[in-house]
Short mmCIF file of C-alpha atoms in Angstrom, two decimals:
data_model
loop_
_atom_site.label_atom_id
_atom_site.label_comp_id
_atom_site.label_asym_id
_atom_site.label_seq_id
_atom_site.Cartn_x
_atom_site.Cartn_y
_atom_site.Cartn_z
CA MET A 1 46.03 -12.30 -35.05
CA ASN A 2 46.63 -10.36 -31.83
CA ARG A 3 44.57 -7.46 -33.15
CA LEU A 4 41.67 -9.78 -34.13
CA LEU A 5 41.68 -11.26 -30.62
CA ARG A 6 41.48 -7.78 -29.07
CA ILE A 7 38.57 -6.79 -31.32
CA MET A 8 36.69 -9.98 -30.47
CA LEU A 9 37.33 -9.46 -26.74
CA LEU A 10 36.12 -5.84 -26.98
CA ALA A 11 32.97 -6.95 -28.85
CA ALA A 12 32.26 -9.60 -26.19
CA ILE A 13 32.60 -7.04 -23.38
CA ILE A 14 30.27 -4.58 -25.15
CA LEU A 15 27.65 -7.27 -25.78
CA ALA A 16 27.83 -8.48 -22.16
CA GLY A 17 27.38 -4.92 -20.90
CA ALA A 18 24.40 -4.32 -23.19
CA GLY A 19 22.75 -7.54 -21.99
CA ALA A 20 23.19 -6.58 -18.35
CA ALA A 21 21.77 -3.10 -18.98
CA GLU A 22 18.75 -4.56 -20.77
CA ALA A 23 18.12 -6.99 -17.91
CA ARG A 24 17.81 -4.06 -15.49
CA MET A 25 15.23 -2.25 -17.59
CA PRO A 26 11.59 -2.96 -16.67
CA ARG A 27 9.71 -4.82 -19.35
CA ARG A 28 6.62 -3.24 -20.81
CA ASP A 29 4.31 -5.30 -22.96
CA LYS A 30 2.43 -3.58 -25.73
CA ASP A 31 -0.81 -4.83 -24.18
CA SER A 32 0.13 -3.93 -20.59
CA GLN A 33 -2.32 -1.69 -18.84
CA PRO A 34 -1.31 1.21 -16.62
CA LYS A 35 -1.22 0.51 -12.91
CA PRO A 36 -4.62 0.95 -11.28
CA ASP A 37 -4.91 3.96 -9.00
CA ARG A 38 -5.55 3.56 -5.29
CA THR A 39 -9.26 4.27 -5.68
CA GLU A 40 -9.63 1.29 -8.00
CA LEU A 41 -7.53 -0.88 -5.70
CA ALA A 42 -9.60 0.14 -2.67
CA ARG A 43 -12.83 -0.64 -4.53
CA LYS A 44 -11.50 -4.08 -5.48
CA GLN A 45 -10.49 -4.70 -1.87
CA ALA A 46 -13.95 -3.64 -0.66
CA GLU A 47 -15.58 -5.97 -3.18
CA ARG A 48 -13.29 -8.81 -2.06
CA ILE A 49 -14.19 -8.21 1.60
CA ALA A 50 -17.91 -8.07 0.75
CA ASP A 51 -17.54 -11.43 -1.03
CA GLN A 52 -15.67 -12.92 1.95
CA LEU A 53 -18.47 -11.80 4.26
CA ALA A 54 -21.07 -13.17 1.81
CA LEU A 55 -23.08 -9.96 2.07
CA PRO A 56 -26.38 -9.62 0.21
CA ALA A 57 -26.17 -7.29 -2.82
CA GLU A 58 -27.84 -4.31 -1.13
CA THR A 59 -25.66 -4.60 1.99
CA ALA A 60 -22.55 -5.14 -0.13
CA ASP A 61 -23.25 -1.94 -2.07
CA ARG A 62 -23.74 -0.02 1.16
CA PHE A 63 -20.55 -1.52 2.60
CA ILE A 64 -18.49 -0.65 -0.51
CA GLU A 65 -19.76 2.92 -0.47
CA THR A 66 -18.96 3.31 3.25
CA TYR A 67 -15.57 1.62 2.88
CA MET A 68 -14.62 3.98 0.05
CA ARG A 69 -15.56 7.05 2.13
CA CYS A 70 -13.43 5.71 4.98
CA GLU A 71 -10.45 5.11 2.70
CA GLN A 72 -10.72 8.60 1.22
CA GLU A 73 -10.69 10.10 4.70
CA LYS A 74 -7.63 7.99 5.58
CA TRP A 75 -5.86 9.24 2.46
CA ALA A 76 -6.71 12.81 3.37
CA LEU A 77 -4.90 12.31 6.70
CA GLY A 78 -1.72 11.30 4.88
CA ASN A 79 1.07 9.24 6.35
CA ALA A 80 2.47 9.57 9.84
CA PRO A 81 5.73 11.52 10.05
CA GLY A 82 8.64 9.18 9.34
CA LYS A 83 12.05 8.77 10.85
CA PRO A 84 14.51 11.51 9.95
CA ARG A 85 17.58 10.50 7.96
CA THR A 86 19.93 12.59 10.07
CA ARG A 87 20.51 13.06 13.77
CA ILE A 88 18.05 15.41 15.39
CA SER A 89 17.85 17.22 18.71
CA ASP A 90 15.69 16.17 21.67
CA GLU A 91 13.25 18.98 20.89
CA GLN A 92 12.89 17.81 17.30
CA THR A 93 12.43 14.22 18.47
CA ASP A 94 9.76 15.35 20.93
CA SER A 95 7.98 17.28 18.18
CA LEU A 96 8.14 14.28 15.85
CA LEU A 97 6.73 11.93 18.49
CA ARG A 98 3.90 14.33 19.30
CA ALA A 99 3.05 14.57 15.59
CA ARG A 100 2.95 10.76 15.36
CA PHE A 101 0.68 10.58 18.42
CA ALA A 102 -1.66 13.16 16.88
CA HIS A 103 -1.77 11.22 13.61
CA SER A 104 -2.48 7.96 15.44
CA ARG A 105 -5.26 9.67 17.39
CA LYS A 106 -6.84 10.91 14.17
CA LEU A 107 -6.71 7.41 12.67
CA LEU A 108 -8.24 5.93 15.81
CA ASP A 109 -11.04 8.53 15.74
CA LEU A 110 -11.66 7.69 12.09
CA ARG A 111 -11.81 3.95 12.82
CA GLU A 112 -14.26 4.58 15.65
CA LYS A 113 -16.42 6.79 13.44
CA TYR A 114 -16.62 4.15 10.72
CA TYR A 115 -17.13 1.35 13.21
CA LYS A 116 -20.36 3.13 14.19
CA GLU A 117 -21.25 3.47 10.51
CA TYR A 118 -20.59 -0.21 9.78
CA ARG A 119 -22.57 -1.29 12.84
CA LYS A 120 -25.69 0.25 11.33
CA PHE A 121 -25.79 -2.59 8.80
CA LEU A 122 -23.16 -5.19 9.90
CA THR A 123 -22.61 -7.29 13.01
CA ALA A 124 -19.62 -6.68 15.28
CA LYS A 125 -18.06 -9.96 14.08
CA GLN A 126 -18.38 -8.86 10.47
CA VAL A 127 -16.69 -5.55 11.26
CA ASP A 128 -13.91 -7.43 13.03
CA ARG A 129 -13.43 -9.59 9.93
CA ILE A 130 -13.17 -6.41 7.85
CA TYR A 131 -10.38 -5.14 10.08
CA GLN A 132 -8.64 -8.53 9.94
CA SER A 133 -8.81 -8.51 6.14
CA GLU A 134 -7.33 -5.01 6.05
CA ARG A 135 -4.48 -6.04 8.36
CA MET A 136 -3.70 -9.12 6.26
CA GLN A 137 -3.69 -7.01 3.09
CA ASN A 138 -1.36 -4.46 4.68
CA VAL A 139 1.01 -7.24 5.79
CA LYS A 140 1.11 -8.57 2.21
CA ILE A 141 1.80 -5.10 0.81
CA ARG A 142 4.58 -4.44 3.32
CA GLY A 143 6.10 -7.84 2.52
CA ARG A 144 6.13 -7.05 -1.19
CA GLN A 145 7.63 -3.63 -0.55
CA ALA A 146 10.32 -5.09 1.68
CA ALA A 147 11.14 -7.74 -0.92
CA LYS A 148 11.24 -5.12 -3.64
CA HIS A 149 13.52 -2.82 -1.64
CA GLY A 150 15.65 -5.72 -0.48
CA ALA A 151 16.14 -6.86 -4.07
CA ALA A 152 17.05 -3.33 -5.10
CA LYS A 153 19.65 -3.06 -2.35
CA SER A 154 21.31 -6.36 -3.22
CA ARG A 155 22.02 -5.29 -6.83
#
């Protein structure tokens, strides 16, 4: 009787552990498609912005083409240098800050360049709405990332 109880208890522990491990594994459906790459996502975002602005077809095509060139140039710049995980010296901090300033300057120059491009076929208000849409999208993405990382930390 005592031995049967131990075996049943051991089986219950093993099954509970297997269930918890399965719950942590990401689910993949047989029909699930691979994640779209950033080019596809950028094109969808450009199409969404063109719809929001109610651009005529010819202008929308020109906008999407210009938007994609801008995004590709942004990607080529890469991300700004991040915060180091360890303590660093004043010289290293100074170097890091200067690198961030340089990166910000490059992004600003890029935005100015494409503002001039957009203004060839859009009004200033339309360009402003493009920038607002981009900011809102970035806020949503950061919120999702924060939620995802917050959920991972609480496990």
